[in-house]
Short mmCIF file of N, CA and C in Angstrom, two decimals:
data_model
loop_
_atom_site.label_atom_id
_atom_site.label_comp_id
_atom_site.label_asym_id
_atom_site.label_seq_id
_atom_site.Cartn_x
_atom_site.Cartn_y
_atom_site.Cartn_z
N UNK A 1 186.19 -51.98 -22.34
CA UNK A 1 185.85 -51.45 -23.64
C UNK A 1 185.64 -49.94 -23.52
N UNK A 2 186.45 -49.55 -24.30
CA UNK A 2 186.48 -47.42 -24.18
C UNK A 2 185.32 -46.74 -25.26
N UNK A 3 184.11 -47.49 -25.40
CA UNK A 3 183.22 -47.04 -26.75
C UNK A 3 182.35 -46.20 -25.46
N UNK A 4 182.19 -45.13 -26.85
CA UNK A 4 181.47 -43.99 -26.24
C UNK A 4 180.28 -43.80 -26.81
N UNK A 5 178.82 -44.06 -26.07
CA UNK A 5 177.94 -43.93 -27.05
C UNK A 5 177.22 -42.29 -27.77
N UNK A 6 177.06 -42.35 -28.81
CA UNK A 6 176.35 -40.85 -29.53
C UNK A 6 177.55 -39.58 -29.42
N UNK A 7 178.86 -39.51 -29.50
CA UNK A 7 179.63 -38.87 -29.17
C UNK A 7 179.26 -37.90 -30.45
N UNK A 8 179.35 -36.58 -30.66
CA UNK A 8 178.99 -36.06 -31.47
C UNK A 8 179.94 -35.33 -32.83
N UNK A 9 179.93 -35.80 -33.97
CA UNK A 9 181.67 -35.51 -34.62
C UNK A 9 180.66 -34.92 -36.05
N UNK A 10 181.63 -33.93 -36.67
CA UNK A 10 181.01 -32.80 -37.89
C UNK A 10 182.26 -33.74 -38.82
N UNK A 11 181.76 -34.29 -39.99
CA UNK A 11 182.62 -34.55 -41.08
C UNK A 11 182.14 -33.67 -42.14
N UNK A 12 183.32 -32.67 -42.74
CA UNK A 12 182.99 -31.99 -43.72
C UNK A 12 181.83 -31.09 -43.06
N UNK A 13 180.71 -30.88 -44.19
CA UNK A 13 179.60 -30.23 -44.24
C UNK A 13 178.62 -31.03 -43.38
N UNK A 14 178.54 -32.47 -43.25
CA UNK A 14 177.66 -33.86 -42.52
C UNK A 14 177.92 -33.23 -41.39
N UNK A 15 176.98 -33.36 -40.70
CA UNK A 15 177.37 -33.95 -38.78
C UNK A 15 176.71 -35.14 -38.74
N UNK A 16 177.29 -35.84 -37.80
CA UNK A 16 177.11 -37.56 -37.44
C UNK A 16 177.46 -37.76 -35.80
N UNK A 17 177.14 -38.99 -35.66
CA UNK A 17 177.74 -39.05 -34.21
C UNK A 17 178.51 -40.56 -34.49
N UNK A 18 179.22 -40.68 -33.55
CA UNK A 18 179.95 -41.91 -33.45
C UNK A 18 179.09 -43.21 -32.41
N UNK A 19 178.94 -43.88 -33.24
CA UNK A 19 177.70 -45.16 -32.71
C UNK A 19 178.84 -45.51 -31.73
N UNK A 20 180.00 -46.57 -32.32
CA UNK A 20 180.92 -47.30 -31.62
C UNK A 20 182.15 -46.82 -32.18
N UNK A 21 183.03 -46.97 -31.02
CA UNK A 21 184.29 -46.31 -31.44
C UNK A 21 185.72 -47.47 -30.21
N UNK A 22 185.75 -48.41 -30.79
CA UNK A 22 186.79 -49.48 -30.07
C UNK A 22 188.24 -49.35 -30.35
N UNK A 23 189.31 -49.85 -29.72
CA UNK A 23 190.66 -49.98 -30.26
C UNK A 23 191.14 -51.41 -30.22
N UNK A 24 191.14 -52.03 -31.16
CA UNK A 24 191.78 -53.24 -30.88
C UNK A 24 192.79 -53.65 -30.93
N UNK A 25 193.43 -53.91 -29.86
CA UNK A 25 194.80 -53.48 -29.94
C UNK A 25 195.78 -54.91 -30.90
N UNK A 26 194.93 -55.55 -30.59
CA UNK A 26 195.81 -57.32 -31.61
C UNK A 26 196.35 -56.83 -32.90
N UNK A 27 195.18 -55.72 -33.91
CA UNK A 27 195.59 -55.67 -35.05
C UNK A 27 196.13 -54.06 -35.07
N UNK A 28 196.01 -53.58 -34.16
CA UNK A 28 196.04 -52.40 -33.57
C UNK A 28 195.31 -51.17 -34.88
N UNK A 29 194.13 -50.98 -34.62
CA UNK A 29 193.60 -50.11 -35.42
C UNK A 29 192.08 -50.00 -34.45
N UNK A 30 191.74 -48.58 -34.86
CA UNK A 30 190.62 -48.16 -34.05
C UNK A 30 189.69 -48.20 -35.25
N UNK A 31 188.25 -49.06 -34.75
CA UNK A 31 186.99 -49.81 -35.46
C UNK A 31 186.32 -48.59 -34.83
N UNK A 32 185.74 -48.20 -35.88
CA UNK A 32 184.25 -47.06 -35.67
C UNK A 32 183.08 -47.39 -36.72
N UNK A 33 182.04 -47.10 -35.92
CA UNK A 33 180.66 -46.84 -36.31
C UNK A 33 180.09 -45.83 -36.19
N UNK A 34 179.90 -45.09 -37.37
CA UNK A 34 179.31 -43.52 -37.50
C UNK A 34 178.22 -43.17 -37.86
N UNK A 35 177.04 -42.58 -37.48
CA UNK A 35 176.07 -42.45 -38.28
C UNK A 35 176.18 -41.02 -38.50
N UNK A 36 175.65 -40.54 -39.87
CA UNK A 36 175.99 -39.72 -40.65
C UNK A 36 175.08 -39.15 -40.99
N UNK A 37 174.57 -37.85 -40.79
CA UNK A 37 172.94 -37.38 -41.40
C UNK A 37 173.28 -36.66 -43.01
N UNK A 38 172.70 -36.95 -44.18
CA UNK A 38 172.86 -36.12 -45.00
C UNK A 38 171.53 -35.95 -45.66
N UNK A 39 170.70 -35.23 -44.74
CA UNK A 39 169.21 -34.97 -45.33
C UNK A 39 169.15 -34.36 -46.70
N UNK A 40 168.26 -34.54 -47.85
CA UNK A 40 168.30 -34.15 -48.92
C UNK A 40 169.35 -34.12 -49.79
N UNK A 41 170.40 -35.10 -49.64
CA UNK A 41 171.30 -34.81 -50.40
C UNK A 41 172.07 -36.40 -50.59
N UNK A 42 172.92 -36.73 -51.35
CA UNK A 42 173.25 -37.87 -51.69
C UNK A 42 174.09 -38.73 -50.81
N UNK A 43 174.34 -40.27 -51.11
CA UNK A 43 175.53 -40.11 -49.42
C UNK A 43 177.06 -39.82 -49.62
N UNK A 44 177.54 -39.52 -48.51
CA UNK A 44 178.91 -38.73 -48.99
C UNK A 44 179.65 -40.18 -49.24
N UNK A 45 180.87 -39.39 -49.92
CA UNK A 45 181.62 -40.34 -50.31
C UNK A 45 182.65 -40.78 -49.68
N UNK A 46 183.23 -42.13 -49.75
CA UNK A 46 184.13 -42.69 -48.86
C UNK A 46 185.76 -41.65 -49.02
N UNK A 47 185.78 -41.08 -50.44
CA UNK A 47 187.20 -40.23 -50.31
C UNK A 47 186.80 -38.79 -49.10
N UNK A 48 185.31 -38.29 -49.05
CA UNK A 48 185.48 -36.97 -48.16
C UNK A 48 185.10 -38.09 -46.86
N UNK A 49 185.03 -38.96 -46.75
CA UNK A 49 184.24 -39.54 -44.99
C UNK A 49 186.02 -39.60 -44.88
N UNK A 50 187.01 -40.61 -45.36
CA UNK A 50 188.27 -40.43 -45.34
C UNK A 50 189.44 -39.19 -44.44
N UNK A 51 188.87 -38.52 -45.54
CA UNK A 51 189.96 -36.79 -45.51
C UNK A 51 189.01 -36.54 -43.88
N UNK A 52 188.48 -36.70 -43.62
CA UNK A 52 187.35 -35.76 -42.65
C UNK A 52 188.23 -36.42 -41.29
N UNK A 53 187.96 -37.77 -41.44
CA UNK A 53 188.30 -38.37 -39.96
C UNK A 53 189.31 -38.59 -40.32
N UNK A 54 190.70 -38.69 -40.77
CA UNK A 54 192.31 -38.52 -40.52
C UNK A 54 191.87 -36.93 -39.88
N UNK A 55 191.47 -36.29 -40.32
CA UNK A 55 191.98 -34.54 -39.51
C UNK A 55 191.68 -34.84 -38.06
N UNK A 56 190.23 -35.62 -37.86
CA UNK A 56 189.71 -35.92 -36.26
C UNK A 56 190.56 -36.58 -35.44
N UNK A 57 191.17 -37.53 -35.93
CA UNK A 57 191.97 -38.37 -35.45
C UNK A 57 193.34 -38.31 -35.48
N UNK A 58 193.71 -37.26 -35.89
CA UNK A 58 195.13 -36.84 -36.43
C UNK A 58 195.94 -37.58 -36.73
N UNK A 59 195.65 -38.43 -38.01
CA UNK A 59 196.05 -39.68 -38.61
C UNK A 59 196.30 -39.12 -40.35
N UNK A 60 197.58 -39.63 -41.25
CA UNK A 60 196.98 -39.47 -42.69
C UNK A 60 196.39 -40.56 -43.08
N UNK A 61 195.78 -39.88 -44.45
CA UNK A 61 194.72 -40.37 -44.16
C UNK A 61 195.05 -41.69 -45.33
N UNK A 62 195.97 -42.25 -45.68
CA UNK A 62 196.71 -43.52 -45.81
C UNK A 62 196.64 -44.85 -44.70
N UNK A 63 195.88 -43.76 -43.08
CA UNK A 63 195.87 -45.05 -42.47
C UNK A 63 194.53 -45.18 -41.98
N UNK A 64 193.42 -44.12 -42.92
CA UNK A 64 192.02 -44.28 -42.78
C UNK A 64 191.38 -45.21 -44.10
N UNK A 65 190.45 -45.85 -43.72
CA UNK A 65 189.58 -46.59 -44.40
C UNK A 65 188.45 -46.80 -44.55
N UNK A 66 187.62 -46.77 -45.22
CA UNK A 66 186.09 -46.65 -44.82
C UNK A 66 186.08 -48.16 -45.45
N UNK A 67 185.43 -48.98 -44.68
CA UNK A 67 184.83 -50.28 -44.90
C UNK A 67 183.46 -50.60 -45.93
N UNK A 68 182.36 -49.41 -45.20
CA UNK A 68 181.02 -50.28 -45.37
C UNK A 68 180.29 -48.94 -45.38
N UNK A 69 179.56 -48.03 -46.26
CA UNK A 69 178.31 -47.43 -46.49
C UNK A 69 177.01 -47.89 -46.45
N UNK A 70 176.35 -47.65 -45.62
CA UNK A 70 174.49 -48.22 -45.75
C UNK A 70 173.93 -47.38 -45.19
N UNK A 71 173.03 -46.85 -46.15
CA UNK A 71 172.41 -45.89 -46.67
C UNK A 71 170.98 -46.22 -46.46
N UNK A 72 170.39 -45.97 -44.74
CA UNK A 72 168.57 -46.21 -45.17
C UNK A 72 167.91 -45.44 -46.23
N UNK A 73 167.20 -46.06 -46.94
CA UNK A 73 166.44 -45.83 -48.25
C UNK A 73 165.07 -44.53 -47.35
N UNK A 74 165.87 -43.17 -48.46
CA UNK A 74 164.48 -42.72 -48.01
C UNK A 74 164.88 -41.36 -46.39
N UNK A 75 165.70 -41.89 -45.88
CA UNK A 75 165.54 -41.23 -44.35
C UNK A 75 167.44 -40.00 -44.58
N UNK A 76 167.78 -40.45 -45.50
CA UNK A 76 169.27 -39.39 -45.70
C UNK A 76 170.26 -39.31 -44.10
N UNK A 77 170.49 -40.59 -44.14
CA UNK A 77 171.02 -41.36 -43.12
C UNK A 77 171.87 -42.50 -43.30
N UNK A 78 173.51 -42.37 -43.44
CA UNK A 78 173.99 -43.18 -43.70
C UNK A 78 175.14 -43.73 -42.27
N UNK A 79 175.04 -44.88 -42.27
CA UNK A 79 176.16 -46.33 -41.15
C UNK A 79 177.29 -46.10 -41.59
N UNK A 80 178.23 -45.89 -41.19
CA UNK A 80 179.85 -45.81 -41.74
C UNK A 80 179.99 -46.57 -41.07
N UNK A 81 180.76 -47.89 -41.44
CA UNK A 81 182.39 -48.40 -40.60
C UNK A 81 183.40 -48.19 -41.11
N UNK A 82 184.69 -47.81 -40.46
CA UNK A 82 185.61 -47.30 -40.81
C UNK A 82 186.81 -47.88 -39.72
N UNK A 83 187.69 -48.01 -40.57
CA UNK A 83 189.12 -48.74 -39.35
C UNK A 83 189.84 -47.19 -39.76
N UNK A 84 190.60 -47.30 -38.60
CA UNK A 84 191.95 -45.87 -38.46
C UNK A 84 193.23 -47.15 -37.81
N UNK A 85 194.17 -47.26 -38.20
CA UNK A 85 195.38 -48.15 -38.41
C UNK A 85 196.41 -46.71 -37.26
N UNK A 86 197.69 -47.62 -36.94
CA UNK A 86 198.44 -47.21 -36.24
C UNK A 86 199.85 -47.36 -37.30
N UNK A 87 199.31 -48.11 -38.16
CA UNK A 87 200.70 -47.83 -39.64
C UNK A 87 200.54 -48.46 -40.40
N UNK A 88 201.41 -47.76 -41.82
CA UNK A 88 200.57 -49.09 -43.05
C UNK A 88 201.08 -50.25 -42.91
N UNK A 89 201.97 -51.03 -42.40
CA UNK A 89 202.25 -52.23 -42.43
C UNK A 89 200.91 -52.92 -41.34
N UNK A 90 200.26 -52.39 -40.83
CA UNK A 90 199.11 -53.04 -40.39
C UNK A 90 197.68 -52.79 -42.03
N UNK A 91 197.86 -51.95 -42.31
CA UNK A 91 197.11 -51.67 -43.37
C UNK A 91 196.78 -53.03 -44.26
N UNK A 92 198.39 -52.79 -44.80
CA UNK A 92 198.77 -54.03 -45.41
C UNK A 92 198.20 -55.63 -45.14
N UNK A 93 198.60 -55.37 -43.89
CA UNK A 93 198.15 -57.13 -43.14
C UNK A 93 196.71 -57.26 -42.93
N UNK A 94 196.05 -56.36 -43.07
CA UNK A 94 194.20 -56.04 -42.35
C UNK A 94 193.48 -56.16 -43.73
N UNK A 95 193.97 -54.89 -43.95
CA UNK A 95 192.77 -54.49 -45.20
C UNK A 95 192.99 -55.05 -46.02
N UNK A 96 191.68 -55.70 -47.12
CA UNK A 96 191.83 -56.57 -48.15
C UNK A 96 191.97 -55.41 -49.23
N UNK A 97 192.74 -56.22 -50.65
CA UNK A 97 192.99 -55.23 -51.45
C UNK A 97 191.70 -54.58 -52.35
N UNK A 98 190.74 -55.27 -52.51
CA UNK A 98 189.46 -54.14 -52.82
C UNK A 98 188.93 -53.10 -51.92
N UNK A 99 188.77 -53.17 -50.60
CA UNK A 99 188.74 -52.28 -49.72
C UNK A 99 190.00 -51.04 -50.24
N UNK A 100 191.41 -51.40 -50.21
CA UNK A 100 192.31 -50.69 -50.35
C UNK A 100 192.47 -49.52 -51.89
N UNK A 101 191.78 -50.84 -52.36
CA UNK A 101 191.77 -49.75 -54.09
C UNK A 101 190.62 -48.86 -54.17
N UNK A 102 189.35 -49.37 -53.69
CA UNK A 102 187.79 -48.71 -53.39
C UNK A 102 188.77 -47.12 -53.18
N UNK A 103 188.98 -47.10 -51.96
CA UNK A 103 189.30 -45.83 -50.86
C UNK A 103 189.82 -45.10 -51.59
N UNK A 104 191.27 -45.98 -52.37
CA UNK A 104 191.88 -45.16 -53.43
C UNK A 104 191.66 -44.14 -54.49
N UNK A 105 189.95 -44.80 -55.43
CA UNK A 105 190.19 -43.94 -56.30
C UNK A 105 188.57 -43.25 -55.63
N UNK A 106 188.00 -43.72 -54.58
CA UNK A 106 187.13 -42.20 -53.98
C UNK A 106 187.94 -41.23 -53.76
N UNK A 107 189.17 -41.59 -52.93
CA UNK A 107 189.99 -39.97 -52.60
C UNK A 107 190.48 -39.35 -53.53
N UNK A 108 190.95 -39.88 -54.95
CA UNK A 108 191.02 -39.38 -55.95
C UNK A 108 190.18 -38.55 -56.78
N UNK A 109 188.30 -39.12 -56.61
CA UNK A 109 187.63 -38.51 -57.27
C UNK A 109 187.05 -36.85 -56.61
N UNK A 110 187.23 -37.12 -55.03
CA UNK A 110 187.49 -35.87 -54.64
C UNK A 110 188.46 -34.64 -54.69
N UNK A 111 189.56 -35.26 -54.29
CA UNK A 111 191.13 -34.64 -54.77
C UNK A 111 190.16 -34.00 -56.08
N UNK A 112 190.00 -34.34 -57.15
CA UNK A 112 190.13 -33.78 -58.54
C UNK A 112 188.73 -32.77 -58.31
N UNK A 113 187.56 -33.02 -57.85
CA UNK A 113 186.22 -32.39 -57.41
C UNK A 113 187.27 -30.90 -56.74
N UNK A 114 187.55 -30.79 -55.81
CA UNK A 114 188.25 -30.37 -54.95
C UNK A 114 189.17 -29.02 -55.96
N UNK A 115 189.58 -29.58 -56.92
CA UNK A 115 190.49 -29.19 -57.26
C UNK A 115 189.58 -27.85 -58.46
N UNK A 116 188.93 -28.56 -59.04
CA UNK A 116 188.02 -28.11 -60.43
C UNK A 116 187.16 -27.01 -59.62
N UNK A 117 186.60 -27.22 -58.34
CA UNK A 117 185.88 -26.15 -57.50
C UNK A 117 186.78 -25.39 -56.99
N UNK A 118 188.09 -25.39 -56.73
CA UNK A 118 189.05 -24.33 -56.20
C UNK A 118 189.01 -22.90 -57.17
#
């Protein structure tokens, strides 16, 4: 098993570290666990956690996914899991289609954030 513990990774404006970081090769996509500090401020969203780790991973970000946000109440500390895919026809076969649409219109609501602040 190649998991590295507390490895230290900057998403966006966040810094976080990477809890677990596996490759499984059956479905072939790399499973991560991130913890994410965003003291005083809200938790980020699955479209910027997205855009952030395709750049880390030098993946688009069509074959990133964020699974699961949990957010301790109170401490501005959020759990990411997130799969990174080796192509969308694994996408396809893995990810269920609410996961797939979720991701969709977060990266959209940034895209447009993104756009209105340019």
């Amino acid at each position: 098993m190649n998991s590295e513990m507390g490895k230290p990774v900057v998403l966006g404006k966040y810094s976080g570290e990477i809890v677990e970081e596996k490759y499984n090769p059956l479905i072939k996509r790399l499973e991560l666990k991130i913890r994410v500090g965003h003291p005083n401020e809200g938790t980020p969203s699955k479209g910027l956690l997205r855009l952030e780790l395709a750049k880390i991973y030098g993946k688009g970000v069509n074959l990133v996914y964020i699974r699961n946000v949990k957010t301790e109440y109170g401490l501005g500390v959020s759990l990411v899991e997130a799969h990174v895919y080796d192509s969308e026809e694994r996408v396809k076969l893995f990810e269920p289609e609410y996961i797939i649409k979720r991701n969709e219109e977060s990266l959209q609501k940034v895209s447009q954030s993104q756009e209105a602040g340019a």
